[in-house]
Amino acid sequence: MNKQLIVSIGREYGSGGHKIAKLLAEKLDIPLYNRNILEEVAGIKNVNTNSLAKYDEAPRKRFFSRTVRGYTNSPEENVAELQFNLLKSKFADEDSFVIVGRCADELFYGYKYLVTVFITGDEEDKIKRIMESRGFNEKQARKTMERHDKMRKAYHDYFCKHGKWGETDTYDLCLNASRLSIEDCTDIIYNYIQKRLEA
């Protein structure tokens, strides 16, 4: 690939967005960044990954955080900024990659070869997928789905100024993974990217 490509995948919880991102990265033969980016951040900062994970893609708690002279005491905001800075450094090194979440649509806004995708799904399919993957009953799966989506929206919309989480005009492509297979959704995104790289 002779052009630097950044693929930003937003997703609803249980939609299969992470599986699509993984398959797409393999098909494009470029790295996938998701929660694994915390491991890099933890290595750089010499801290345990688990100590950062609970703040990953979480919104700042407004009533418990303050910003003074540009510095915040919010662990959620600090973890987000550490990830953003690492992604920006990879971009500066001209790396291509697929990134799940982490506000990549905002970080690289305006870059010609940024492709932004949002994966959704029918509620019953998402709940079924969560039940199977997490071993939850239907009530637990629904509650988990609603909590994660609420957090992702709050996180995204706090840091992103150029579009709202899940709203169609924010993304190049929006796909309902309940309508097609994970593999078919991956192929659609891949083919779209090939056309974009030709432009």
PDB file of N, CA, C and O in Angstrom, residues 90-147:
ATOM      1  N   LYS A  90       1.848   7.525  15.686  1.00  0.00           N
ATOM      2  CA  LYS A  90       1.865   6.508  14.630  1.00  0.00           C
ATOM      3  C   LYS A  90       1.488   7.129  13.285  1.00  0.00           C
ATOM      4  O   LYS A  90       2.052   6.779  12.248  1.00  0.00           O
ATOM      5  N   PHE A  91       0.545   8.043  13.326  1.00  0.00           N
ATOM      6  CA  PHE A  91       0.162   8.763  12.111  1.00  0.00           C
ATOM      7  C   PHE A  91       1.338   9.598  11.591  1.00  0.00           C
ATOM      8  O   PHE A  91       1.620   9.606  10.389  1.00  0.00           O
ATOM      9  N   ALA A  92       2.033  10.269  12.498  1.00  0.00           N
ATOM     10  CA  ALA A  92       3.193  11.088  12.107  1.00  0.00           C
ATOM     11  C   ALA A  92       4.299  10.224  11.502  1.00  0.00           C
ATOM     12  O   ALA A  92       5.062  10.688  10.636  1.00  0.00           O
ATOM     13  N   ASP A  93       4.377   8.966  11.939  1.00  0.00           N
ATOM     14  CA  ASP A  93       5.355   8.024  11.380  1.00  0.00           C
ATOM     15  C   ASP A  93       4.886   7.432  10.051  1.00  0.00           C
ATOM     16  O   ASP A  93       5.549   6.553   9.495  1.00  0.00           O
ATOM     17  N   GLU A  94       3.710   7.905   9.582  1.00  0.00           N
ATOM     18  CA  GLU A  94       3.123   7.476   8.316  1.00  0.00           C
ATOM     19  C   GLU A  94       2.689   6.017   8.318  1.00  0.00           C
ATOM     20  O   GLU A  94       2.671   5.343   7.282  1.00  0.00           O
ATOM     21  N   ASP A  95       2.308   5.521   9.488  1.00  0.00           N
ATOM     22  CA  ASP A  95       1.764   4.167   9.590  1.00  0.00           C
ATOM     23  C   ASP A  95       0.328   4.158   9.084  1.00  0.00           C
ATOM     24  O   ASP A  95      -0.409   5.131   9.263  1.00  0.00           O
ATOM     25  N   SER A  96      -0.075   3.057   8.491  1.00  0.00           N
ATOM     26  CA  SER A  96      -1.477   2.801   8.170  1.00  0.00           C
ATOM     27  C   SER A  96      -2.030   1.865   9.232  1.00  0.00           C
ATOM     28  O   SER A  96      -1.315   0.994   9.736  1.00  0.00           O
ATOM     29  N   PHE A  97      -3.308   2.014   9.589  1.00  0.00           N
ATOM     30  CA  PHE A  97      -3.894   1.126  10.589  1.00  0.00           C
ATOM     31  C   PHE A  97      -5.412   1.232  10.602  1.00  0.00           C
ATOM     32  O   PHE A  97      -5.991   2.189  10.101  1.00  0.00           O
ATOM     33  N   VAL A  98      -6.033   0.206  11.200  1.00  0.00           N
ATOM     34  CA  VAL A  98      -7.458   0.204  11.512  1.00  0.00           C
ATOM     35  C   VAL A  98      -7.563   0.463  13.004  1.00  0.00           C
ATOM     36  O   VAL A  98      -6.855  -0.166  13.797  1.00  0.00           O
ATOM     37  N   ILE A  99      -8.426   1.390  13.395  1.00  0.00           N
ATOM     38  CA  ILE A  99      -8.595   1.714  14.808  1.00  0.00           C
ATOM     39  C   ILE A  99     -10.067   1.593  15.190  1.00  0.00           C
ATOM     40  O   ILE A  99     -10.937   2.113  14.481  1.00  0.00           O
ATOM     41  N   VAL A 100     -10.331   0.872  16.268  1.00  0.00           N
ATOM     42  CA  VAL A 100     -11.694   0.711  16.766  1.00  0.00           C
ATOM     43  C   VAL A 100     -11.940   1.757  17.844  1.00  0.00           C
ATOM     44  O   VAL A 100     -11.248   1.788  18.872  1.00  0.00           O
ATOM     45  N   GLY A 101     -12.904   2.646  17.608  1.00  0.00           N
ATOM     46  CA  GLY A 101     -13.231   3.681  18.593  1.00  0.00           C
ATOM     47  C   GLY A 101     -12.099   4.682  18.767  1.00  0.00           C
ATOM     48  O   GLY A 101     -11.437   5.071  17.811  1.00  0.00           O
ATOM     49  N   ARG A 102     -11.888   5.110  20.005  1.00  0.00           N
ATOM     50  CA  ARG A 102     -10.810   6.027  20.390  1.00  0.00           C
ATOM     51  C   ARG A 102     -10.843   7.345  19.632  1.00  0.00           C
ATOM     52  O   ARG A 102      -9.838   7.998  19.448  1.00  0.00           O
ATOM     53  N   CYS A 103     -12.018   7.740  19.156  1.00  0.00           N
ATOM     54  CA  CYS A 103     -12.223   9.059  18.528  1.00  0.00           C
ATOM     55  C   CYS A 103     -11.304   9.316  17.342  1.00  0.00           C
ATOM     56  O   CYS A 103     -10.945  10.460  17.060  1.00  0.00           O
ATOM     57  N   ALA A 104     -10.934   8.254  16.634  1.00  0.00           N
ATOM     58  CA  ALA A 104     -10.037   8.418  15.488  1.00  0.00           C
ATOM     59  C   ALA A 104     -10.665   9.271  14.398  1.00  0.00           C
ATOM     60  O   ALA A 104      -9.958   9.955  13.646  1.00  0.00           O
ATOM     61  N   ASP A 105     -12.001   9.256  14.297  1.00  0.00           N
ATOM     62  CA  ASP A 105     -12.667  10.093  13.299  1.00  0.00           C
ATOM     63  C   ASP A 105     -12.413  11.572  13.565  1.00  0.00           C
ATOM     64  O   ASP A 105     -12.383  12.386  12.639  1.00  0.00           O
ATOM     65  N   GLU A 106     -12.199  11.939  14.812  1.00  0.00           N
ATOM     66  CA  GLU A 106     -11.878  13.322  15.177  1.00  0.00           C
ATOM     67  C   GLU A 106     -10.375  13.583  15.086  1.00  0.00           C
ATOM     68  O   GLU A 106      -9.946  14.622  14.570  1.00  0.00           O
ATOM     69  N   LEU A 107      -9.572  12.637  15.577  1.00  0.00           N
ATOM     70  CA  LEU A 107      -8.114  12.824  15.613  1.00  0.00           C
ATOM     71  C   LEU A 107      -7.540  13.100  14.230  1.00  0.00           C
ATOM     72  O   LEU A 107      -6.621  13.905  14.078  1.00  0.00           O
ATOM     73  N   PHE A 108      -8.091  12.412  13.220  1.00  0.00           N
ATOM     74  CA  PHE A 108      -7.539  12.519  11.869  1.00  0.00           C
ATOM     75  C   PHE A 108      -8.514  13.184  10.897  1.00  0.00           C
ATOM     76  O   PHE A 108      -8.425  13.013   9.685  1.00  0.00           O
ATOM     77  N   TYR A 109      -9.415  13.959  11.463  1.00  0.00           N
ATOM     78  CA  TYR A 109     -10.429  14.662  10.664  1.00  0.00           C
ATOM     79  C   TYR A 109      -9.751  15.532   9.602  1.00  0.00           C
ATOM     80  O   TYR A 109      -8.804  16.264   9.878  1.00  0.00           O
ATOM     81  N   GLY A 110     -10.232  15.400   8.366  1.00  0.00           N
ATOM     82  CA  GLY A 110      -9.692  16.205   7.272  1.00  0.00           C
ATOM     83  C   GLY A 110      -8.613  15.502   6.474  1.00  0.00           C
ATOM     84  O   GLY A 110      -8.255  15.969   5.380  1.00  0.00           O
ATOM     85  N   TYR A 111      -8.074  14.392   6.987  1.00  0.00           N
ATOM     86  CA  TYR A 111      -7.055  13.658   6.238  1.00  0.00           C
ATOM     87  C   TYR A 111      -7.718  12.933   5.068  1.00  0.00           C
ATOM     88  O   TYR A 111      -8.751  12.275   5.225  1.00  0.00           O
ATOM     89  N   LYS A 112      -7.133  13.059   3.885  1.00  0.00           N
ATOM     90  CA  LYS A 112      -7.756  12.560   2.655  1.00  0.00           C
ATOM     91  C   LYS A 112      -8.050  11.063   2.699  1.00  0.00           C
ATOM     92  O   LYS A 112      -9.085  10.603   2.201  1.00  0.00           O
ATOM     93  N   TYR A 113      -7.163  10.275   3.284  1.00  0.00           N
ATOM     94  CA  TYR A 113      -7.332   8.826   3.286  1.00  0.00           C
ATOM     95  C   TYR A 113      -7.741   8.291   4.658  1.00  0.00           C
ATOM     96  O   TYR A 113      -7.363   7.195   5.054  1.00  0.00           O
ATOM     97  N   LEU A 114      -8.540   9.096   5.366  1.00  0.00           N
ATOM     98  CA  LEU A 114      -9.254   8.613   6.546  1.00  0.00           C
ATOM     99  C   LEU A 114     -10.604   8.081   6.076  1.00  0.00           C
ATOM    100  O   LEU A 114     -11.352   8.791   5.405  1.00  0.00           O
ATOM    101  N   VAL A 115     -10.906   6.841   6.425  1.00  0.00           N
ATOM    102  CA  VAL A 115     -12.203   6.234   6.102  1.00  0.00           C
ATOM    103  C   VAL A 115     -12.919   5.965   7.423  1.00  0.00           C
ATOM    104  O   VAL A 115     -12.388   5.266   8.291  1.00  0.00           O
ATOM    105  N   THR A 116     -14.104   6.533   7.569  1.00  0.00           N
ATOM    106  CA  THR A 116     -14.850   6.390   8.815  1.00  0.00           C
ATOM    107  C   THR A 116     -16.079   5.510   8.597  1.00  0.00           C
ATOM    108  O   THR A 116     -16.834   5.710   7.647  1.00  0.00           O
ATOM    109  N   VAL A 117     -16.244   4.542   9.486  1.00  0.00           N
ATOM    110  CA  VAL A 117     -17.302   3.541   9.359  1.00  0.00           C
ATOM    111  C   VAL A 117     -18.015   3.407  10.698  1.00  0.00           C
ATOM    112  O   VAL A 117     -17.380   3.456  11.754  1.00  0.00           O
ATOM    113  N   PHE A 118     -19.329   3.219  10.642  1.00  0.00           N
ATOM    114  CA  PHE A 118     -20.082   2.921  11.861  1.00  0.00           C
ATOM    115  C   PHE A 118     -20.869   1.642  11.640  1.00  0.00           C
ATOM    116  O   PHE A 118     -21.569   1.501  10.641  1.00  0.00           O
ATOM    117  N   ILE A 119     -20.739   0.708  12.607  1.00  0.00           N
ATOM    118  CA  ILE A 119     -21.426  -0.577  12.527  1.00  0.00           C
ATOM    119  C   ILE A 119     -22.555  -0.605  13.554  1.00  0.00           C
ATOM    120  O   ILE A 119     -22.330  -0.391  14.744  1.00  0.00           O
ATOM    121  N   THR A 120     -23.741  -0.882  13.061  1.00  0.00           N
ATOM    122  CA  THR A 120     -24.911  -1.023  13.923  1.00  0.00           C
ATOM    123  C   THR A 120     -25.483  -2.424  13.732  1.00  0.00           C
ATOM    124  O   THR A 120     -24.916  -3.253  13.015  1.00  0.00           O
ATOM    125  N   GLY A 121     -26.590  -2.689  14.392  1.00  0.00           N
ATOM    126  CA  GLY A 121     -27.227  -3.989  14.245  1.00  0.00           C
ATOM    127  C   GLY A 121     -28.611  -3.954  14.860  1.00  0.00           C
ATOM    128  O   GLY A 121     -28.930  -3.051  15.636  1.00  0.00           O
ATOM    129  N   ASP A 122     -29.439  -4.916  14.512  1.00  0.00           N
ATOM    130  CA  ASP A 122     -30.762  -5.012  15.124  1.00  0.00           C
ATOM    131  C   ASP A 122     -30.609  -5.397  16.595  1.00  0.00           C
ATOM    132  O   ASP A 122     -29.735  -6.196  16.950  1.00  0.00           O
ATOM    133  N   GLU A 123     -31.469  -4.843  17.417  1.00  0.00           N
ATOM    134  CA  GLU A 123     -31.345  -5.038  18.862  1.00  0.00           C
ATOM    135  C   GLU A 123     -31.333  -6.514  19.249  1.00  0.00           C
ATOM    136  O   GLU A 123     -30.502  -6.946  20.056  1.00  0.00           O
ATOM    137  N   GLU A 124     -32.227  -7.298  18.673  1.00  0.00           N
ATOM    138  CA  GLU A 124     -32.306  -8.713  19.059  1.00  0.00           C
ATOM    139  C   GLU A 124     -31.043  -9.469  18.675  1.00  0.00           C
ATOM    140  O   GLU A 124     -30.595 -10.371  19.403  1.00  0.00           O
ATOM    141  N   ASP A 125     -30.430  -9.095  17.549  1.00  0.00           N
ATOM    142  CA  ASP A 125     -29.178  -9.731  17.128  1.00  0.00           C
ATOM    143  C   ASP A 125     -28.031  -9.345  18.049  1.00  0.00           C
ATOM    144  O   ASP A 125     -27.190 -10.182  18.401  1.00  0.00           O
ATOM    145  N   LYS A 126     -27.987  -8.076  18.441  1.00  0.00           N
ATOM    146  CA  LYS A 126     -26.918  -7.623  19.342  1.00  0.00           C
ATOM    147  C   LYS A 126     -27.037  -8.311  20.699  1.00  0.00           C
ATOM    148  O   LYS A 126     -26.028  -8.749  21.266  1.00  0.00           O
ATOM    149  N   ILE A 127     -28.251  -8.407  21.204  1.00  0.00           N
ATOM    150  CA  ILE A 127     -28.462  -9.057  22.495  1.00  0.00           C
ATOM    151  C   ILE A 127     -28.071 -10.531  22.424  1.00  0.00           C
ATOM    152  O   ILE A 127     -27.400 -11.059  23.325  1.00  0.00           O
ATOM    153  N   LYS A 128     -28.442 -11.188  21.340  1.00  0.00           N
ATOM    154  CA  LYS A 128     -28.087 -12.604  21.156  1.00  0.00           C
ATOM    155  C   LYS A 128     -26.571 -12.782  21.122  1.00  0.00           C
ATOM    156  O   LYS A 128     -26.023 -13.696  21.754  1.00  0.00           O
ATOM    157  N   ARG A 129     -25.883 -11.892  20.402  1.00  0.00           N
ATOM    158  CA  ARG A 129     -24.427 -11.988  20.301  1.00  0.00           C
ATOM    159  C   ARG A 129     -23.777 -11.788  21.675  1.00  0.00           C
ATOM    160  O   ARG A 129     -22.827 -12.488  22.034  1.00  0.00           O
ATOM    161  N   ILE A 130     -24.287 -10.844  22.444  1.00  0.00           N
ATOM    162  CA  ILE A 130     -23.744 -10.583  23.789  1.00  0.00           C
ATOM    163  C   ILE A 130     -24.001 -11.776  24.705  1.00  0.00           C
ATOM    164  O   ILE A 130     -23.119 -12.184  25.477  1.00  0.00           O
ATOM    165  N   MET A 131     -25.195 -12.348  24.618  1.00  0.00           N
ATOM    166  CA  MET A 131     -25.519 -13.526  25.436  1.00  0.00           C
ATOM    167  C   MET A 131     -24.559 -14.674  25.134  1.00  0.00           C
ATOM    168  O   MET A 131     -24.064 -15.344  26.044  1.00  0.00           O
ATOM    169  N   GLU A 132     -24.260 -14.872  23.852  1.00  0.00           N
ATOM    170  CA  GLU A 132     -23.375 -15.971  23.452  1.00  0.00           C
ATOM    171  C   GLU A 132     -21.924 -15.707  23.851  1.00  0.00           C
ATOM    172  O   GLU A 132     -21.230 -16.605  24.331  1.00  0.00           O
ATOM    173  N   SER A 133     -21.475 -14.480  23.671  1.00  0.00           N
ATOM    174  CA  SER A 133     -20.059 -14.189  23.934  1.00  0.00           C
ATOM    175  C   SER A 133     -19.753 -14.001  25.413  1.00  0.00           C
ATOM    176  O   SER A 133     -18.666 -14.328  25.877  1.00  0.00           O
ATOM    177  N   ARG A 134     -20.729 -13.483  26.164  1.00  0.00           N
ATOM    178  CA  ARG A 134     -20.490 -13.176  27.573  1.00  0.00           C
ATOM    179  C   ARG A 134     -21.145 -14.174  28.537  1.00  0.00           C
ATOM    180  O   ARG A 134     -20.908 -14.111  29.741  1.00  0.00           O
ATOM    181  N   GLY A 135     -21.976 -15.059  28.013  1.00  0.00           N
ATOM    182  CA  GLY A 135     -22.664 -16.009  28.874  1.00  0.00           C
ATOM    183  C   GLY A 135     -23.747 -15.370  29.729  1.00  0.00           C
ATOM    184  O   GLY A 135     -24.074 -15.858  30.814  1.00  0.00           O
ATOM    185  N   PHE A 136     -24.326 -14.276  29.234  1.00  0.00           N
ATOM    186  CA  PHE A 136     -25.351 -13.534  29.970  1.00  0.00           C
ATOM    187  C   PHE A 136     -26.744 -14.042  29.611  1.00  0.00           C
ATOM    188  O   PHE A 136     -26.958 -14.607  28.533  1.00  0.00           O
ATOM    189  N   ASN A 137     -27.700 -13.770  30.510  1.00  0.00           N
ATOM    190  CA  ASN A 137     -29.091 -13.958  30.129  1.00  0.00           C
ATOM    191  C   ASN A 137     -29.550 -12.703  29.377  1.00  0.00           C
ATOM    192  O   ASN A 137     -28.796 -11.726  29.267  1.00  0.00           O
ATOM    193  N   GLU A 138     -30.779 -12.728  28.876  1.00  0.00           N
ATOM    194  CA  GLU A 138     -31.249 -11.613  28.038  1.00  0.00           C
ATOM    195  C   GLU A 138     -31.259 -10.283  28.791  1.00  0.00           C
ATOM    196  O   GLU A 138     -30.857  -9.248  28.248  1.00  0.00           O
ATOM    197  N   LYS A 139     -31.698 -10.298  30.028  1.00  0.00           N
ATOM    198  CA  LYS A 139     -31.762  -9.066  30.818  1.00  0.00           C
ATOM    199  C   LYS A 139     -30.368  -8.487  31.045  1.00  0.00           C
ATOM    200  O   LYS A 139     -30.150  -7.274  30.900  1.00  0.00           O
ATOM    201  N   GLN A 140     -29.419  -9.337  31.389  1.00  0.00           N
ATOM    202  CA  GLN A 140     -28.042  -8.881  31.599  1.00  0.00           C
ATOM    203  C   GLN A 140     -27.447  -8.322  30.311  1.00  0.00           C
ATOM    204  O   GLN A 140     -26.762  -7.295  30.319  1.00  0.00           O
ATOM    205  N   ALA A 141     -27.714  -9.016  29.198  1.00  0.00           N
ATOM    206  CA  ALA A 141     -27.167  -8.586  27.907  1.00  0.00           C
ATOM    207  C   ALA A 141     -27.723  -7.226  27.510  1.00  0.00           C
ATOM    208  O   ALA A 141     -26.980  -6.347  27.053  1.00  0.00           O
ATOM    209  N   ARG A 142     -29.011  -7.032  27.685  1.00  0.00           N
ATOM    210  CA  ARG A 142     -29.630  -5.760  27.325  1.00  0.00           C
ATOM    211  C   ARG A 142     -29.064  -4.618  28.185  1.00  0.00           C
ATOM    212  O   ARG A 142     -28.735  -3.550  27.670  1.00  0.00           O
ATOM    213  N   LYS A 143     -28.958  -4.857  29.469  1.00  0.00           N
ATOM    214  CA  LYS A 143     -28.439  -3.841  30.381  1.00  0.00           C
ATOM    215  C   LYS A 143     -26.998  -3.488  30.041  1.00  0.00           C
ATOM    216  O   LYS A 143     -26.619  -2.314  30.024  1.00  0.00           O
ATOM    217  N   THR A 144     -26.186  -4.508  29.735  1.00  0.00           N
ATOM    218  CA  THR A 144     -24.783  -4.288  29.358  1.00  0.00           C
ATOM    219  C   THR A 144     -24.689  -3.496  28.065  1.00  0.00           C
ATOM    220  O   THR A 144     -23.885  -2.565  27.946  1.00  0.00           O
ATOM    221  N   MET A 145     -25.506  -3.860  27.086  1.00  0.00           N
ATOM    222  CA  MET A 145     -25.518  -3.160  25.795  1.00  0.00           C
ATOM    223  C   MET A 145     -25.873  -1.690  25.972  1.00  0.00           C
ATOM    224  O   MET A 145     -25.183  -0.803  25.442  1.00  0.00           O
ATOM    225  N   GLU A 146     -26.912  -1.420  26.717  1.00  0.00           N
ATOM    226  CA  GLU A 146     -27.352  -0.042  26.930  1.00  0.00           C
ATOM    227  C   GLU A 146     -26.292   0.774  27.668  1.00  0.00           C
ATOM    228  O   GLU A 146     -26.039   1.934  27.328  1.00  0.00           O
ATOM    229  N   ARG A 147     -25.652   0.157  28.675  1.00  0.00           N
ATOM    230  CA  ARG A 147     -24.625   0.875  29.454  1.00  0.00           C
ATOM    231  C   ARG A 147     -23.407   1.204  28.590  1.00  0.00           C
ATOM    232  O   ARG A 147     -22.903   2.321  28.604  1.00  0.00           O
TER     233      ARG A 147
END
